[in-house]
mmCIF file of C-alpha atoms and ligand atoms in Angstrom:
data_model
loop_
_atom_site.group_PDB
_atom_site.id
_atom_site.type_symbol
_atom_site.label_atom_id
_atom_site.label_comp_id
_atom_site.label_asym_id
_atom_site.label_seq_id
_atom_site.Cartn_x
_atom_site.Cartn_y
_atom_site.Cartn_z
ATOM 1 C CA MET D 1 149.626 122.171 12.752
ATOM 2 C CA ARG D 2 147.399 120.585 10.149
ATOM 3 C CA LEU D 3 147.907 116.794 9.212
ATOM 4 C CA ASP D 4 148.402 117.003 5.434
ATOM 5 C CA ARG D 5 151.439 119.409 6.458
ATOM 6 C CA PHE D 6 152.969 117.381 9.886
ATOM 7 C CA LEU D 7 153.069 114.176 6.839
ATOM 8 C CA SER D 8 154.823 116.449 4.142
ATOM 9 C CA ASN D 9 157.676 117.748 7.047
ATOM 10 C CA LEU D 10 158.531 113.847 6.989
ATOM 11 C CA PRO D 11 161.655 112.837 5.718
ATOM 12 C CA HIS D 12 160.462 111.425 2.197
ATOM 13 C CA CYS D 13 156.970 112.426 2.319
ATOM 14 C CA ASN D 14 156.073 115.163 -0.159
ATOM 15 C CA ARG D 15 152.526 116.533 -0.430
ATOM 16 C CA ALA D 16 151.522 114.138 -2.956
ATOM 17 C CA ASP D 17 152.548 111.010 -0.784
ATOM 18 C CA ALA D 18 150.478 112.481 2.061
ATOM 19 C CA ARG D 19 147.394 112.945 0.173
ATOM 20 C CA LEU D 20 147.678 109.133 -0.793
ATOM 21 C CA LEU D 21 148.634 107.725 2.570
ATOM 22 C CA LEU D 22 145.644 109.824 3.736
ATOM 23 C CA ALA D 23 143.373 108.522 1.037
ATOM 24 C CA ALA D 24 144.135 104.874 1.529
ATOM 25 C CA GLY D 25 143.348 105.429 5.777
ATOM 26 C CA ARG D 26 146.588 104.458 6.514
ATOM 27 C CA LEU D 27 146.570 107.408 9.456
ATOM 28 C CA SER D 28 145.662 107.097 12.552
ATOM 29 C CA VAL D 29 145.670 109.861 15.081
ATOM 30 C CA ASN D 30 144.842 108.980 18.761
ATOM 31 C CA GLY D 31 143.986 105.341 17.423
ATOM 32 C CA GLN D 32 141.090 106.697 14.771
ATOM 33 C CA ILE D 33 141.674 106.015 10.977
ATOM 34 C CA GLU D 34 141.949 110.205 9.820
ATOM 35 C CA ARG D 35 141.388 110.746 6.242
ATOM 36 C CA ASP D 36 140.995 114.590 6.622
ATOM 37 C CA GLY D 37 144.282 116.101 5.882
ATOM 38 C CA ARG D 38 142.776 119.515 7.285
ATOM 39 C CA ARG D 39 142.427 117.888 10.761
ATOM 40 C CA ASP D 40 144.561 119.950 13.484
ATOM 41 C CA VAL D 41 147.074 117.652 14.850
ATOM 42 C CA ARG D 42 149.326 118.633 18.454
ATOM 43 C CA GLU D 43 152.377 117.632 20.200
ATOM 44 C CA PHE D 44 149.526 115.448 22.272
ATOM 45 C CA ASP D 45 148.211 113.402 19.437
ATOM 46 C CA HIS D 46 149.313 109.851 19.059
ATOM 47 C CA ILE D 47 149.939 109.696 15.147
ATOM 48 C CA GLU D 48 150.965 106.221 13.352
ATOM 49 C CA LEU D 49 151.077 105.380 9.700
ATOM 50 C CA ASP D 50 149.974 101.797 9.533
ATOM 51 C CA ASP D 51 151.611 100.315 12.737
ATOM 52 C CA GLU D 52 154.474 102.378 13.018
ATOM 53 C CA THR D 53 154.599 105.421 15.448
ATOM 54 C CA LEU D 54 155.218 109.223 13.802
ATOM 55 C CA GLN D 55 154.654 110.960 16.781
ATOM 56 C CA ALA D 56 154.273 109.269 20.134
ATOM 57 C CA GLY D 57 152.293 112.181 21.539
ATOM 58 C CA LYS D 58 153.197 113.548 25.108
ATOM 59 C CA PRO D 59 151.119 113.918 27.801
ATOM 60 C CA ALA D 60 148.799 116.954 28.288
ATOM 61 C CA ARG D 61 149.058 118.221 32.032
ATOM 62 C CA TYR D 62 146.733 120.473 33.874
ATOM 63 C CA PHE D 63 147.365 121.551 37.689
ATOM 64 C CA MET D 64 145.265 123.592 40.303
ATOM 65 C CA LEU D 65 147.171 125.399 42.766
ATOM 66 C CA ASN D 66 146.425 127.060 45.874
ATOM 67 C CA LYS D 67 148.867 130.344 45.618
ATOM 68 C CA PRO D 68 150.201 131.335 48.810
ATOM 69 C CA ALA D 69 151.317 135.090 49.558
ATOM 70 C CA GLY D 70 154.715 135.713 48.809
ATOM 71 C CA VAL D 71 155.156 133.113 46.211
ATOM 72 C CA VAL D 72 155.627 134.938 42.651
ATOM 73 C CA SER D 73 153.273 134.212 39.711
ATOM 74 C CA ALA D 74 156.580 133.057 37.393
ATOM 75 C CA THR D 75 158.342 129.952 36.411
ATOM 76 C CA GLU D 76 161.914 131.655 37.374
ATOM 77 C CA HIS D 77 162.701 134.655 39.459
ATOM 78 C CA PRO D 78 166.102 135.836 40.820
ATOM 79 C CA GLU D 79 164.765 136.766 44.593
ATOM 80 C CA HIS D 80 161.294 134.961 45.560
ATOM 81 C CA ARG D 81 160.008 131.918 45.318
ATOM 82 C CA THR D 82 157.818 130.943 42.569
ATOM 83 C CA VAL D 83 154.985 128.758 42.197
ATOM 84 C CA LEU D 84 156.514 126.007 40.152
ATOM 85 C CA ASP D 85 158.750 125.271 43.207
ATOM 86 C CA LEU D 86 155.790 124.418 45.207
ATOM 87 C CA LEU D 87 155.034 121.507 42.262
ATOM 88 C CA HIS D 88 157.140 118.523 42.677
ATOM 89 C CA GLU D 89 156.491 117.323 38.667
ATOM 90 C CA PRO D 90 159.026 116.408 36.401
ATOM 91 C CA ASP D 91 159.890 118.423 33.444
ATOM 92 C CA LYS D 92 158.509 121.317 34.916
ATOM 93 C CA HIS D 93 160.064 124.156 32.194
ATOM 94 C CA GLU D 94 157.473 122.443 29.877
ATOM 95 C CA LEU D 95 155.097 123.856 32.310
ATOM 96 C CA HIS D 96 153.235 127.811 32.355
ATOM 97 C CA ILE D 97 150.864 129.604 34.293
ATOM 98 C CA GLY D 98 147.188 130.536 33.067
ATOM 99 C CA GLY D 99 146.585 133.887 34.222
ATOM 100 C CA ARG D 100 149.191 135.468 36.951
ATOM 101 C CA LEU D 101 148.493 136.636 40.146
ATOM 102 C CA ASP D 102 150.207 139.235 42.052
ATOM 103 C CA LEU D 103 152.797 138.613 44.814
ATOM 104 C CA ASN D 104 150.480 138.684 47.865
ATOM 105 C CA THR D 105 147.286 137.796 45.931
ATOM 106 C CA THR D 106 146.016 134.252 47.113
ATOM 107 C CA GLY D 107 143.929 131.681 45.482
ATOM 108 C CA LEU D 108 143.114 129.637 42.291
ATOM 109 C CA LEU D 109 146.283 129.329 39.906
ATOM 110 C CA LEU D 110 146.114 127.021 36.739
ATOM 111 C CA ILE D 111 149.465 125.569 35.505
ATOM 112 C CA THR D 112 149.331 123.282 32.416
ATOM 113 C CA ASN D 113 151.664 122.477 29.429
ATOM 114 C CA ASP D 114 148.792 123.228 27.056
ATOM 115 C CA GLY D 115 148.752 126.698 25.706
ATOM 116 C CA LEU D 116 145.406 126.620 23.707
ATOM 117 C CA TRP D 117 143.437 125.046 26.813
ATOM 118 C CA SER D 118 144.868 127.980 29.134
ATOM 119 C CA ARG D 119 144.515 130.586 26.253
ATOM 120 C CA ARG D 120 140.697 129.838 26.211
ATOM 121 C CA LEU D 121 140.798 130.095 29.485
ATOM 122 C CA THR D 122 142.384 133.653 29.675
ATOM 123 C CA GLU D 123 141.783 136.080 26.778
ATOM 124 C CA PRO D 124 139.140 138.460 27.103
ATOM 125 C CA ARG D 125 136.952 136.875 24.066
ATOM 126 C CA SER D 126 135.956 133.770 26.041
ATOM 127 C CA ARG D 127 134.520 136.181 28.911
ATOM 128 C CA LEU D 128 134.975 133.711 31.335
ATOM 129 C CA GLY D 129 134.301 135.111 34.683
ATOM 130 C CA LYS D 130 137.233 135.523 37.337
ATOM 131 C CA VAL D 131 135.740 135.723 41.071
ATOM 132 C CA TYR D 132 138.159 137.476 43.421
ATOM 133 C CA ARG D 133 137.163 137.821 47.207
ATOM 134 C CA VAL D 134 138.263 141.391 47.999
ATOM 135 C CA HIS D 135 139.081 142.804 51.482
ATOM 136 C CA THR D 136 139.668 146.686 51.589
ATOM 137 C CA GLU D 137 140.716 149.103 53.752
ATOM 138 C CA GLN D 138 137.551 151.556 53.671
ATOM 139 C CA PRO D 139 133.912 150.613 53.410
ATOM 140 C CA ILE D 140 132.668 149.187 50.099
ATOM 141 C CA THR D 141 129.263 151.333 48.720
ATOM 142 C CA PRO D 142 126.766 150.707 46.424
ATOM 143 C CA GLU D 143 128.133 152.867 44.066
ATOM 144 C CA TYR D 144 130.581 150.939 43.300
ATOM 145 C CA GLY D 145 128.925 148.198 41.405
ATOM 146 C CA GLU D 146 127.795 150.824 39.589
ATOM 147 C CA VAL D 147 130.960 152.080 38.085
ATOM 148 C CA PHE D 148 132.308 148.599 37.537
ATOM 149 C CA ALA D 149 129.198 147.440 35.770
ATOM 150 C CA ARG D 150 129.692 150.706 33.422
ATOM 151 C CA GLY D 151 133.631 149.844 33.013
ATOM 152 C CA LEU D 152 136.669 152.114 34.398
ATOM 153 C CA TYR D 153 138.396 153.762 31.974
ATOM 154 C CA PHE D 154 142.603 153.050 32.353
ATOM 155 C CA ALA D 155 144.333 155.989 30.759
ATOM 156 C CA TYR D 156 148.006 154.079 30.478
ATOM 157 C CA GLU D 157 146.098 151.033 28.517
ATOM 158 C CA ASN D 158 143.528 153.535 26.770
ATOM 159 C CA LEU D 159 140.564 151.279 27.561
ATOM 160 C CA THR D 160 137.349 150.754 29.226
ATOM 161 C CA THR D 161 137.191 148.173 31.057
ATOM 162 C CA LEU D 162 134.378 145.647 30.376
ATOM 163 C CA PRO D 163 131.582 145.276 32.641
ATOM 164 C CA ALA D 164 132.447 143.441 35.844
ATOM 165 C CA GLU D 165 129.981 142.440 38.529
ATOM 166 C CA LEU D 166 130.159 143.423 42.044
ATOM 167 C CA GLN D 167 128.497 141.452 45.101
ATOM 168 C CA ILE D 168 129.202 143.304 48.765
ATOM 169 C CA LEU D 169 129.213 140.967 51.115
ATOM 170 C CA ALA D 170 130.147 142.905 54.164
ATOM 171 C CA SER D 171 131.285 146.516 54.876
ATOM 172 C CA HIS D 172 134.545 146.036 54.184
ATOM 173 C CA GLU D 173 134.559 142.491 51.781
ATOM 174 C CA ALA D 174 133.050 141.541 48.299
ATOM 175 C CA LEU D 175 133.330 139.189 45.363
ATOM 176 C CA LEU D 176 134.002 140.699 42.414
ATOM 177 C CA THR D 177 134.026 139.167 38.634
ATOM 178 C CA LEU D 178 136.074 140.245 35.761
ATOM 179 C CA HIS D 179 135.751 138.916 32.250
ATOM 180 C CA GLU D 180 139.533 139.640 31.449
ATOM 181 C CA GLY D 181 142.853 140.229 33.241
ATOM 182 C CA ARG D 182 144.380 143.929 33.230
ATOM 183 C CA TYR D 183 147.559 144.712 35.264
ATOM 184 C CA HIS D 184 146.576 145.072 39.014
ATOM 185 C CA GLN D 185 143.243 145.167 37.419
ATOM 186 C CA VAL D 186 141.202 144.640 40.854
ATOM 187 C CA LYS D 187 143.488 147.261 42.838
ATOM 188 C CA ARG D 188 143.120 149.676 40.563
ATOM 189 C CA MET D 189 139.386 149.508 40.242
ATOM 190 C CA PHE D 190 139.112 149.819 43.777
ATOM 191 C CA GLY D 191 141.892 152.572 43.686
ATOM 192 C CA HIS D 192 139.209 154.396 41.770
ATOM 193 C CA PHE D 193 137.322 155.134 45.156
ATOM 194 C CA GLN D 194 140.954 155.508 46.974
ATOM 195 C CA ASN D 195 140.044 152.461 48.822
ATOM 196 C CA LYS D 196 143.233 150.093 49.255
ATOM 197 C CA VAL D 197 142.734 146.364 48.646
ATOM 198 C CA ILE D 198 144.337 144.461 51.741
ATOM 199 C CA GLY D 199 143.179 140.916 50.830
ATOM 200 C CA LEU D 200 142.506 139.740 46.970
ATOM 201 C CA HIS D 201 141.603 136.331 46.689
ATOM 202 C CA ARG D 202 141.072 134.404 43.388
ATOM 203 C CA GLU D 203 138.339 131.562 43.934
ATOM 204 C CA ARG D 204 137.294 130.498 40.466
ATOM 205 C CA MET D 205 138.173 131.263 37.146
ATOM 206 C CA GLY D 206 135.422 130.409 34.421
ATOM 207 C CA PRO D 207 133.589 126.540 35.085
ATOM 208 C CA LEU D 208 136.951 125.967 37.447
ATOM 209 C CA GLN D 209 136.488 126.686 41.406
ATOM 210 C CA LEU D 210 139.406 126.407 43.546
ATOM 211 C CA ASP D 211 138.880 123.203 45.623
ATOM 212 C CA PRO D 212 138.576 124.109 49.478
ATOM 213 C CA GLU D 213 140.478 120.633 50.312
ATOM 214 C CA LEU D 214 143.747 122.239 48.921
ATOM 215 C CA ALA D 215 145.493 124.395 51.753
ATOM 216 C CA PRO D 216 147.744 127.601 50.489
ATOM 217 C CA GLY D 217 150.509 126.003 48.783
ATOM 218 C CA GLN D 218 148.858 122.850 47.753
ATOM 219 C CA TYR D 219 148.162 121.133 44.149
ATOM 220 C CA ARG D 220 146.413 118.813 42.569
ATOM 221 C CA ALA D 221 145.942 117.437 39.084
ATOM 222 C CA LEU D 222 142.656 118.648 37.071
ATOM 223 C CA SER D 223 140.402 115.469 36.594
ATOM 224 C CA ALA D 224 139.407 114.901 32.774
ATOM 225 C CA GLU D 225 136.368 116.072 33.339
ATOM 226 C CA GLU D 226 137.217 119.788 34.825
ATOM 227 C CA VAL D 227 139.830 120.086 31.831
ATOM 228 C CA ALA D 228 136.745 119.533 29.399
ATOM 229 C CA LEU D 229 135.175 122.299 30.826
ATOM 230 C CA VAL D 230 137.092 124.803 29.480
HETATM 231 N N1 URA C 301 143.567 141.864 40.371
HETATM 232 C C1 URA C 301 144.920 142.642 40.823
HETATM 233 O O1 URA C 301 145.208 143.380 40.989
HETATM 234 N N2 URA C 301 145.859 141.522 41.307
HETATM 235 C C2 URA C 301 146.024 140.002 40.912
HETATM 236 O O2 URA C 301 146.663 139.731 41.318
HETATM 237 C C3 URA C 301 144.648 140.139 40.113
HETATM 238 C C4 URA C 301 143.729 140.465 39.953
#
């Protein structure tokens, strides 16, 4: 929300009052005087009028988890354990998942209370590469790479997948980089060749690599530097 809007939503402050307060330099955001009412403020910002706190600003929280198989990428589920059950953190209901994984897919999962940040990470427009290590039932041939690079037509969504990069590592193992996240996308892409995916592990999302120190089921907070990369 814009700062001028935030101010004029306060009791006893209309738009003209908000303009005057801003022009007089009486507002500060995160410790800095702010005179521009067009500036966006979020629930994480600390906003003061003179020395009075108008909004304390709650902490933004970011975690990376090594998701084990058999745990659902959801905040609630009637049958299975969810990834949130693996987090020992307060106010878990405020957290959401940036880019879900299927029940049996393992690897990098990012969990946060910052919706703008997770959107930047997952929306196809950002074109951030998500890297998956894939193990298959049948051998993988170079033709797969050509087809994935051109894009595959998904009739159900009536779309063609964005160009994806395949690096074949062994007869039944490859790294696949996607720039979007369609439903069961990796499995459907290999399914085009009637080749079943028997192991799927996400290693990277854009600039963030799964920490090799994290065993399946373990998680840690992201550093400020990692958060700023997205
Ligand atoms: N593609 C899949 O098929 N499953 C996942 O969990 C992620 C990508």
